[in-house]
CSV table of C-alpha atoms in Angstrom, one decimal:
chain,number,residue,atom,x,y,z
A,11,GLU,CA,25.0,94.9,-38.2
A,12,ASP,CA,28.7,95.8,-38.3
A,13,LEU,CA,28.8,96.6,-34.6
A,14,ALA,CA,27.1,93.3,-33.8
A,15,ALA,CA,29.6,91.4,-35.9
A,16,HIS,CA,32.6,93.2,-34.4
A,17,LEU,CA,31.4,92.7,-30.8
A,18,GLU,CA,30.1,89.2,-31.4
A,19,VAL,CA,26.6,89.9,-30.1
A,20,SER,CA,23.2,90.1,-31.6
A,21,GLU,CA,21.8,93.3,-33.3
A,22,ARG,CA,19.1,93.4,-30.6
A,23,THR,CA,21.9,93.7,-28.0
A,24,ILE,CA,23.4,96.6,-29.9
A,25,TYR,CA,20.0,98.4,-29.9
A,26,ARG,CA,19.5,97.8,-26.1
A,27,ASP,CA,23.0,99.1,-25.4
A,28,VAL,CA,22.5,102.2,-27.4
A,29,GLU,CA,19.3,102.9,-25.6
A,30,ALA,CA,20.9,102.3,-22.2
A,31,LEU,CA,23.8,104.7,-23.0
A,32,CYS,CA,21.2,107.4,-24.0
A,33,ILE,CA,19.3,106.9,-20.8
A,34,ALA,CA,22.6,107.2,-18.8
A,35,GLY,CA,23.2,110.6,-20.4
A,36,VAL,CA,25.9,109.6,-22.9
A,37,PRO,CA,25.4,111.7,-26.1
A,38,ILE,CA,24.9,108.8,-28.5
A,39,TYR,CA,23.0,109.4,-31.7
A,40,THR,CA,22.1,107.4,-34.8
A,41,GLN,CA,22.0,108.5,-38.4
A,42,CYS,CA,20.4,106.6,-41.3
A,43,GLY,CA,21.6,106.3,-44.9
A,44,PRO,CA,24.7,105.0,-46.7
A,45,HIS,CA,27.0,106.9,-44.3
A,46,GLY,CA,24.9,106.5,-41.2
A,47,GLY,CA,25.5,104.5,-38.1
A,48,VAL,CA,25.8,105.0,-34.3
A,49,PHE,CA,27.9,108.0,-33.3
A,50,LEU,CA,29.3,109.5,-30.1
A,51,ASP,CA,29.5,113.3,-29.8
A,52,ALA,CA,33.1,114.1,-30.7
A,53,ASP,CA,33.3,116.8,-28.0
A,54,TYR,CA,32.1,114.4,-25.3
A,55,ARG,CA,34.4,113.9,-22.3
A,56,VAL,CA,33.9,112.1,-19.0
A,57,GLU,CA,34.2,114.6,-16.2
A,58,LEU,CA,34.9,113.9,-12.6
A,59,THR,CA,33.7,116.6,-10.3
A,60,GLY,CA,34.0,117.0,-6.5
A,61,LEU,CA,37.3,115.2,-6.1
A,62,SER,CA,39.6,117.2,-3.8
A,63,ARG,CA,43.3,117.5,-4.2
A,64,PHE,CA,44.0,115.0,-1.4
A,65,GLU,CA,41.4,112.5,-2.8
A,66,VAL,CA,43.2,112.5,-6.2
A,67,GLN,CA,46.6,112.1,-4.5
A,68,SER,CA,45.3,109.1,-2.5
A,69,LEU,CA,44.2,107.4,-5.7
A,70,ALA,CA,47.5,108.1,-7.5
A,71,VAL,CA,49.9,106.7,-4.9
A,72,GLU,CA,51.7,103.7,-6.6
A,73,GLY,CA,52.1,100.4,-4.8
A,74,ALA,CA,49.1,100.7,-2.6
A,75,ALA,CA,47.2,98.1,-4.7
A,76,GLN,CA,50.1,95.6,-5.2
A,77,PRO,CA,48.3,92.7,-3.5
A,78,LEU,CA,45.6,93.0,-6.0
A,79,SER,CA,48.0,91.6,-8.6
A,80,ASP,CA,47.8,88.3,-6.7
A,81,LEU,CA,44.1,88.3,-7.4
A,82,GLY,CA,44.6,89.0,-11.1
A,83,LEU,CA,43.5,92.6,-10.8
A,84,GLY,CA,46.8,94.3,-11.3
A,85,GLY,CA,46.1,95.3,-14.9
A,86,ALA,CA,42.7,96.5,-14.0
A,87,VAL,CA,44.1,98.9,-11.4
A,88,GLU,CA,46.5,100.4,-13.9
A,89,VAL,CA,43.8,100.8,-16.5
A,90,SER,CA,41.5,102.4,-14.0
A,91,TYR,CA,44.3,104.9,-13.0
A,92,LEU,CA,44.8,105.8,-16.7
A,93,LYS,CA,41.1,106.4,-17.1
A,94,LEU,CA,41.0,108.5,-14.0
A,95,LEU,CA,44.0,110.5,-15.3
A,96,ALA,CA,42.4,111.1,-18.6
A,97,ALA,CA,39.2,112.4,-17.0
A,98,LEU,CA,40.9,114.8,-14.5
A,99,PRO,CA,41.3,118.5,-15.2
A,100,GLY,CA,44.8,119.6,-16.3
A,101,ILE,CA,46.0,120.8,-12.8
A,102,GLN,CA,44.9,117.7,-11.0
A,103,ARG,CA,46.3,115.5,-13.7
A,104,THR,CA,49.7,117.1,-13.1
A,105,GLU,CA,49.5,116.7,-9.4
A,106,ALA,CA,48.5,113.0,-9.8
A,107,GLU,CA,51.6,112.3,-11.9
A,108,GLN,CA,53.8,114.2,-9.4
A,109,ILE,CA,52.5,112.1,-6.5
A,110,ARG,CA,53.3,108.9,-8.4
A,111,GLN,CA,56.9,110.0,-8.9
A,112,ARG,CA,57.3,111.0,-5.2
A,113,ILE,CA,55.5,108.4,-3.1
A,114,TYR,CA,55.7,104.6,-3.4
A,115,LEU,CA,54.2,102.1,-0.9
A,116,ASP,CA,55.9,98.8,-0.5
A,117,PRO,CA,53.7,96.3,1.3
A,118,LYS,CA,56.4,93.7,1.8
A,119,GLY,CA,58.5,93.3,5.0
A,120,TRP,CA,62.2,93.4,4.9
A,121,PHE,CA,63.8,90.2,3.6
A,122,GLN,CA,60.3,88.7,3.0
A,123,VAL,CA,60.3,85.9,0.5
A,124,ASP,CA,57.4,85.8,-2.0
A,125,GLU,CA,55.0,83.0,-1.0
A,126,HIS,CA,53.9,80.3,-3.5
A,127,LEU,CA,50.2,80.6,-3.9
A,128,PRO,CA,49.0,78.0,-6.4
A,129,TYR,CA,45.5,77.8,-4.9
A,130,LEU,CA,44.8,81.5,-4.3
A,131,ALA,CA,42.7,81.8,-7.5
A,132,THR,CA,40.5,78.8,-6.5
A,133,VAL,CA,40.0,80.1,-3.0
A,134,GLN,CA,39.2,83.5,-4.5
A,135,GLN,CA,36.6,81.9,-6.7
A,136,ALA,CA,35.0,80.1,-3.8
A,137,VAL,CA,34.9,83.3,-1.7
A,138,MET,CA,33.2,85.3,-4.4
A,139,GLY,CA,30.7,82.5,-5.1
A,140,ASP,CA,30.0,81.4,-1.5
A,141,GLU,CA,31.1,77.9,-2.3
A,142,GLU,CA,32.5,75.4,0.1
A,143,ILE,CA,36.0,74.0,-0.5
A,144,GLU,CA,37.7,70.8,0.4
A,145,LEU,CA,41.3,71.6,1.5
A,146,LEU,CA,44.4,69.9,2.6
A,147,TYR,CA,46.2,72.2,5.1
A,148,GLU,CA,49.7,71.9,6.5
A,149,LYS,CA,50.1,73.1,10.1
A,150,ALA,CA,53.1,74.9,11.4
A,151,GLY,CA,54.5,71.6,12.8
A,152,GLY,CA,54.2,69.8,9.4
A,153,ASP,CA,51.1,67.8,10.1
A,154,GLN,CA,48.5,67.9,7.4
A,155,ILE,CA,44.7,67.9,7.9
A,156,ARG,CA,41.8,67.6,5.4
A,157,ARG,CA,38.6,69.5,6.0
A,158,TYR,CA,35.6,71.2,4.3
A,159,LEU,CA,35.7,75.0,4.8
A,160,GLN,CA,33.2,77.8,4.1
A,161,PRO,CA,35.5,80.6,3.0
A,162,TYR,CA,34.0,84.0,4.0
A,163,GLY,CA,36.9,86.3,3.0
A,164,LEU,CA,40.5,86.9,2.0
A,165,VAL,CA,42.8,89.2,3.9
A,166,CYS,CA,46.3,90.3,2.9
A,167,LYS,CA,48.6,91.1,5.8
A,168,SER,CA,52.1,92.4,4.9
A,169,ASN,CA,51.8,90.7,1.5
A,170,ILE,CA,50.8,87.4,3.1
A,171,TRP,CA,47.3,86.0,2.2
A,172,TYR,CA,44.9,84.5,4.7
A,173,VAL,CA,41.4,83.1,4.3
A,174,VAL,CA,38.8,83.5,7.0
A,175,GLY,CA,36.1,80.8,7.2
A,176,LYS,CA,34.4,78.2,9.3
A,177,THR,CA,33.5,74.5,9.2
A,178,GLU,CA,30.2,73.1,10.3
A,179,GLY,CA,30.1,73.0,14.1
A,180,GLU,CA,33.3,75.0,14.6
A,181,SER,CA,34.1,78.6,15.3
A,182,TRP,CA,35.7,81.1,12.9
A,183,ARG,CA,39.3,80.4,12.0
A,184,THR,CA,42.1,81.9,9.9
A,185,TYR,CA,44.2,79.9,7.5
A,186,ARG,CA,47.4,80.9,5.7
A,187,VAL,CA,46.9,80.4,2.0
A,188,SER,CA,50.5,79.4,1.3
A,189,ARG,CA,50.1,76.4,3.6
A,190,PHE,CA,47.3,74.9,1.4
A,191,ARG,CA,48.5,71.7,-0.2
A,192,GLY,CA,45.4,71.0,-2.1
A,193,VAL,CA,42.1,72.8,-2.8
A,194,ARG,CA,39.0,71.5,-4.5
A,195,LEU,CA,35.6,73.3,-5.1
A,196,SER,CA,33.0,71.1,-3.6
A,197,GLY,CA,30.1,72.4,-5.7
A,198,LYS,CA,28.1,73.0,-2.5
A,199,HIS,CA,27.1,76.6,-1.8
A,200,PHE,CA,26.5,78.0,1.7
A,201,GLU,CA,24.4,80.8,3.2
A,202,ARG,CA,26.6,83.6,4.6
A,203,GLU,CA,25.8,84.8,8.0
A,204,ARG,CA,24.4,88.3,7.4
A,205,ASP,CA,26.0,89.9,10.5
A,206,PHE,CA,29.5,88.7,9.7
A,207,GLN,CA,31.9,91.6,8.9
A,208,LEU,CA,35.3,90.7,7.6
A,209,LYS,CA,37.1,93.8,8.8
A,210,ARG,CA,35.7,93.7,12.3
A,211,TYR,CA,36.5,90.0,12.6
A,212,TRP,CA,40.1,90.5,11.4
A,213,GLU,CA,40.8,93.4,13.7
A,214,GLU,CA,39.5,91.6,16.7
A,215,SER,CA,41.4,88.4,15.9
A,216,ARG,CA,44.5,90.3,15.2
A,217,LYS,CA,44.4,92.1,18.5
A,218,ALA,CA,43.8,88.8,20.3
A,219,PHE,CA,46.7,87.2,18.6
A,220,GLU,CA,49.0,90.1,19.3
A,221,ASN,CA,48.0,90.1,23.0
A,222,GLN,CA,49.4,86.6,23.3
A,223,PHE,CA,52.8,87.9,22.4
A,224,ARG,CA,52.7,91.2,24.1
A,225,ALA,CA,56.1,92.2,25.6
A,226,SER,CA,55.6,92.0,29.4
A,227,TYR,CA,59.1,91.3,30.9
A,228,PRO,CA,60.8,94.5,31.9
A,229,ALA,CA,64.6,94.7,32.5
A,230,CYS,CA,67.3,97.2,33.0
A,231,LEU,CA,70.6,96.7,31.2
A,232,ARG,CA,73.9,98.5,31.1
A,233,VAL,CA,75.4,98.2,27.6
A,234,HIS,CA,78.5,99.2,25.6
A,235,PRO,CA,77.6,102.2,23.4
A,236,ASP,CA,78.5,100.2,20.3
A,237,LEU,CA,75.4,98.1,21.0
A,238,LEU,CA,72.9,100.9,20.7
A,239,ALA,CA,72.4,100.4,17.0
A,240,TYR,CA,71.7,96.7,17.7
A,241,PHE,CA,68.9,97.5,20.0
A,242,GLU,CA,67.5,100.2,17.7
A,243,TRP,CA,67.3,97.6,14.9
A,244,TYR,CA,65.9,94.6,16.8
A,245,PHE,CA,64.0,96.3,19.7
A,246,THR,CA,62.4,99.3,18.1
A,247,GLY,CA,59.7,100.8,20.3
A,248,ARG,CA,60.6,98.4,23.2
A,249,PHE,CA,63.4,100.2,24.9
A,250,GLU,CA,64.6,103.6,26.1
A,251,HIS,CA,68.1,104.7,27.0
A,252,SER,CA,69.5,107.3,29.4
A,253,ASP,CA,71.7,110.1,28.0
A,254,GLU,CA,73.9,109.7,31.1
A,255,ILE,CA,77.0,107.4,30.7
A,256,ASP,CA,79.0,105.9,33.4
A,257,GLU,CA,82.8,106.1,33.9
A,258,ARG,CA,83.3,103.5,31.3
A,259,GLY,CA,81.2,105.2,28.8
A,260,TRP,CA,78.4,102.6,29.0
A,261,LEU,CA,74.6,103.4,28.7
A,262,GLU,CA,71.7,102.2,30.8
A,263,LEU,CA,68.7,100.8,28.9
A,264,GLN,CA,65.1,100.2,30.1
A,265,ILE,CA,63.8,97.4,27.8
A,266,LEU,CA,60.7,95.3,27.6
A,267,PHE,CA,61.2,91.7,26.5
A,268,TYR,CA,58.5,89.3,25.5
A,269,SER,CA,59.7,86.7,28.1
A,270,GLN,CA,62.5,85.8,30.4
A,271,GLN,CA,63.7,83.4,27.7
A,272,GLU,CA,64.1,86.1,25.2
A,273,ALA,CA,65.9,88.3,27.7
A,274,ARG,CA,68.3,85.4,28.6
A,275,MET,CA,69.0,84.7,24.9
A,276,THR,CA,69.7,88.4,24.2
A,277,VAL,CA,72.0,88.9,27.1
A,278,MET,CA,73.9,85.7,26.7
A,279,GLY,CA,74.4,86.4,22.9
A,280,LEU,CA,75.9,89.8,23.6
A,281,GLY,CA,78.5,88.4,26.0
A,282,THR,CA,80.7,90.9,27.9
A,283,GLN,CA,79.2,94.0,26.3
A,284,VAL,CA,76.1,93.9,28.4
A,285,GLU,CA,75.4,93.8,32.2
A,286,ILE,CA,72.1,93.1,33.9
A,287,VAL,CA,71.0,95.7,36.5
A,288,GLU,CA,67.6,94.1,37.2
A,289,PRO,CA,65.6,92.0,37.6
A,290,GLN,CA,67.3,89.6,40.1
A,291,ASP,CA,65.7,86.5,38.5
A,292,LEU,CA,67.3,87.3,35.2
A,293,GLN,CA,70.7,87.7,36.9
A,294,ASN,CA,70.3,84.3,38.6
A,295,ASN,CA,69.5,82.6,35.3
A,296,VAL,CA,72.3,83.9,33.1
């Protein structure tokens, strides 16, 4: 009776829960009489077996679950970690604490501004409940469109949230949640396509998007050595430089631009500290 009152449930629920715990192997026992009640064995501890050293370290790294805070799960992640820590043997507990003090993952890009996400919770509710939403979406150019969407999943890419879904008669599309200007649950549920896999869709669409902007305009430049840091910062992975220097001390770079326009803007912006070796069409247009 005391447990039922404290937990705000019926006594029948307490009896069912006690029975379920016993079936699960938790050492619960009852005792009748004036000092009786429901007891948990004082020596009982939850034990995690089979976790390797690297598995424990992967769970302990801090920052890996930061986007979950946007979904209201930040507190649950921290509590889960504390429960895991309490159940680990002493040696693994020490290693878990050490890894937390030595490795931190930051999912944000440099100079990235936190996006305003007033409708993320509503979208999350619709995704989890397979419920259609009516949304007002602002395109990149500023135009706004209104449509009904069947939201299949949420994806966080570099701390930016996207929703994957489809409308009747249209193919799959990806929408940036921060561009939602209004969201309303329609109350209409939809049947999910059983063969849809969120991870597979995202990887395929990501690759297709990246291929549209693949660097494909090669050029050879001769630059002042003071510019090397500039190229290392803005063109990481897209250029190589020779160790040989000319009589002026300049270096030769082999660089891959996304387009001739990007190459022209870069060369013209650097002024007299850069010279074009090739291609000829770039020389003719600068």
